[in-house]
XYZ file of N, CA, C and O in Angstrom:
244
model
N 0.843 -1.171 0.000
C 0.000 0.000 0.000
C 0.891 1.237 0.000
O 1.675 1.519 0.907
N 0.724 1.830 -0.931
C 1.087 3.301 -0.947
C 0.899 4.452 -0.218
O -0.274 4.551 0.142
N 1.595 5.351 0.136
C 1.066 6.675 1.230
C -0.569 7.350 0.178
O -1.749 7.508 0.491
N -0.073 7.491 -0.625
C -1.523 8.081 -1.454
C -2.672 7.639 -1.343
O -3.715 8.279 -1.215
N -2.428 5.907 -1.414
C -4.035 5.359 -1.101
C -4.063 5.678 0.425
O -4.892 6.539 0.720
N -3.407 5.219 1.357
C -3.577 5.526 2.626
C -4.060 6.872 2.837
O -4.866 7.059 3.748
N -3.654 7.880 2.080
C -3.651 9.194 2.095
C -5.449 9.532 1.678
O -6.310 10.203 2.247
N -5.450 8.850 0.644
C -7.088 8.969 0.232
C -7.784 8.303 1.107
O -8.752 8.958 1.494
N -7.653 6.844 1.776
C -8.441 6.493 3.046
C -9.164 7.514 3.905
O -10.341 7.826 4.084
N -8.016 7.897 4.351
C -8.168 8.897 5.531
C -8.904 9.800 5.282
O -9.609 10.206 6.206
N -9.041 10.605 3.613
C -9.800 11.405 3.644
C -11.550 11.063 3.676
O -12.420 11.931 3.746
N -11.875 8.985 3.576
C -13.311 9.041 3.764
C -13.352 8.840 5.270
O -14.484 8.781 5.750
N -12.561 8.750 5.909
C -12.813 8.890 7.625
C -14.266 9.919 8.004
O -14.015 11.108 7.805
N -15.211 9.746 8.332
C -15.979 9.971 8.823
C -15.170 11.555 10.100
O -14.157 11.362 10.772
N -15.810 12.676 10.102
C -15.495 14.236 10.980
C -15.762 13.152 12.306
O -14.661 12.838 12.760
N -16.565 12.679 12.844
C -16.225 12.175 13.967
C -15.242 10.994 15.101
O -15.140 10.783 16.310
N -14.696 10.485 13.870
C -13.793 9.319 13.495
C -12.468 9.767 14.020
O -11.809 9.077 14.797
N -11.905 11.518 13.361
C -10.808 11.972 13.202
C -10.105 11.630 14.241
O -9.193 10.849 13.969
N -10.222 12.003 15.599
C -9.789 12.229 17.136
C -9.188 10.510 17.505
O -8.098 10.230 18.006
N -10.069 9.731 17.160
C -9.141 8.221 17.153
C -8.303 8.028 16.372
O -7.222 7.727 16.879
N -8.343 8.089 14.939
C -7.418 7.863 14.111
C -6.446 8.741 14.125
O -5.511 8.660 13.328
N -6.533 9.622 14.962
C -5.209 10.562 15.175
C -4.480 10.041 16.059
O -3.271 10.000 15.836
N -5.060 9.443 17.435
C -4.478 9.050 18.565
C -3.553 7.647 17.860
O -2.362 7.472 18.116
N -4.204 6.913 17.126
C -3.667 5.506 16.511
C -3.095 6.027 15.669
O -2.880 5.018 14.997
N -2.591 6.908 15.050
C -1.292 6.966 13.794
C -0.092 8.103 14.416
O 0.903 8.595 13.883
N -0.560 8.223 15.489
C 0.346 9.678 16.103
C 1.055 8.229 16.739
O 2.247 8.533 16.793
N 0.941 6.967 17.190
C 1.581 6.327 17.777
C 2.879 5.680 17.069
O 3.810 5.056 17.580
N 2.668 5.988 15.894
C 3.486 5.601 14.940
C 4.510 6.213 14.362
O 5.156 5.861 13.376
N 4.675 7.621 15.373
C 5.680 8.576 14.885
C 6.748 8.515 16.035
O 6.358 8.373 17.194
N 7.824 8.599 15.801
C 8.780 8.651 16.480
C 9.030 9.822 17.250
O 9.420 10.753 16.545
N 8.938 10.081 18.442
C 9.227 11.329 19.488
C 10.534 11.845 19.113
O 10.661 12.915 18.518
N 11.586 11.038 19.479
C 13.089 10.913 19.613
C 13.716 10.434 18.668
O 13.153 9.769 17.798
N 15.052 10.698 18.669
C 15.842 10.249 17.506
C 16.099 9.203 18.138
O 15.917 9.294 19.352
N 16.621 7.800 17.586
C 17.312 6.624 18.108
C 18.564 7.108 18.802
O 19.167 8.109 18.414
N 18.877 6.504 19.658
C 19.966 6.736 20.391
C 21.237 5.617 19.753
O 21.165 4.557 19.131
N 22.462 6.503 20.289
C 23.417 5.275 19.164
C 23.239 3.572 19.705
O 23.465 2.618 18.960
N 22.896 3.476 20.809
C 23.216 2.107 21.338
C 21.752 1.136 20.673
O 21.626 -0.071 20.465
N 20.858 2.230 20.492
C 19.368 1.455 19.859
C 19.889 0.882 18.116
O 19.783 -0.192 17.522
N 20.374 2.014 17.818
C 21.075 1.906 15.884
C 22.114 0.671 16.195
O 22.332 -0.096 15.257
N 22.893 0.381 17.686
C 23.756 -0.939 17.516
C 22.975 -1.794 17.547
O 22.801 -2.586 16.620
N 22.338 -1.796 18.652
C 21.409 -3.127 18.974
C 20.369 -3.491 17.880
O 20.144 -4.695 18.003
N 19.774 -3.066 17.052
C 19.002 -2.933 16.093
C 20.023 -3.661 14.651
O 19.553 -4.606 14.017
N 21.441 -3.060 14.285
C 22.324 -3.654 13.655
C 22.636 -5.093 13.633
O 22.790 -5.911 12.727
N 22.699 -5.160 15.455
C 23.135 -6.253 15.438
C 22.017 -7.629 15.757
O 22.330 -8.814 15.868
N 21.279 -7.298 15.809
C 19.758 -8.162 15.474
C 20.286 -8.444 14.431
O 20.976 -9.461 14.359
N 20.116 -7.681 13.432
C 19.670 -7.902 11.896
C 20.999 -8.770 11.101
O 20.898 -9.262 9.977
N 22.011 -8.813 11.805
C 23.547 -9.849 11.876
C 22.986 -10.995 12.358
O 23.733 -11.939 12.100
N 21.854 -11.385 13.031
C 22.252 -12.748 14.077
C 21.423 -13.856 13.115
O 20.210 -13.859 12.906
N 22.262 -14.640 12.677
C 21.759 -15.883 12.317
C 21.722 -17.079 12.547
O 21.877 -17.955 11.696
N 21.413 -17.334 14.282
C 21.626 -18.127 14.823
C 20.342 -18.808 14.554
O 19.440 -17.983 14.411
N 19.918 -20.154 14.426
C 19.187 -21.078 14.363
C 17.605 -20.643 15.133
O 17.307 -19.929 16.090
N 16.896 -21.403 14.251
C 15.627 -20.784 14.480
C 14.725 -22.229 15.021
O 15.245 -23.345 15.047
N 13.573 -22.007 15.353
C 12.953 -23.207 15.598
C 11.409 -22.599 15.005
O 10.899 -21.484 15.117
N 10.871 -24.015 14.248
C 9.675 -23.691 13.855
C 8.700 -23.908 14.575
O 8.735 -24.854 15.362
N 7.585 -23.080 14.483
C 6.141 -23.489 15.482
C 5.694 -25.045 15.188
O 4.893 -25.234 16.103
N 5.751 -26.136 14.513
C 5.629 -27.407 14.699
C 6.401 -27.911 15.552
O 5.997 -28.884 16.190
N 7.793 -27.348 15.802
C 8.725 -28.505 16.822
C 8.596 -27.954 18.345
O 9.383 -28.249 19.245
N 7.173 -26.877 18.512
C 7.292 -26.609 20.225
C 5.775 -27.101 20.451
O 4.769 -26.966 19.755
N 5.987 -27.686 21.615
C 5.058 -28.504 22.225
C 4.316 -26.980 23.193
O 4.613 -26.331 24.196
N 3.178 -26.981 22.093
C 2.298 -25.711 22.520
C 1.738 -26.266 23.661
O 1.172 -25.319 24.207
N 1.542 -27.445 24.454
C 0.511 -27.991 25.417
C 1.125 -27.843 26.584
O 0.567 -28.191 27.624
């Protein structure tokens, strides 16, 4: 999905609607800049390729 269609969504939002859908997309903006240790830790996630396990081999019970 594109910002434009999203962009046109929003404009059939219903005038009484606005005040929620503001509260739910304002959550999605970043206050703060990342701090350097968030940009490492975030880096180094995206490095780790340590072994994974699939949802069939855990005993959900």
């Amino acid at each position: 999905m594109s910002k434009e269609i999203l962009k046109s969504l929003i404009d059939l939002i219903d005038e009484n609607d606005i005040e929620t859908i503001f509260r739910v997309l304002v959550r999605f903006v970043s206050e703060d800049e990342p701090q350097l240790d968030e940009i490492q830790a975030i880096a180094y996630a995206k490095q780790d390729t340590s072994p994974t396990i699939s949802h069939q081999e855990i005993n959900w019970e």
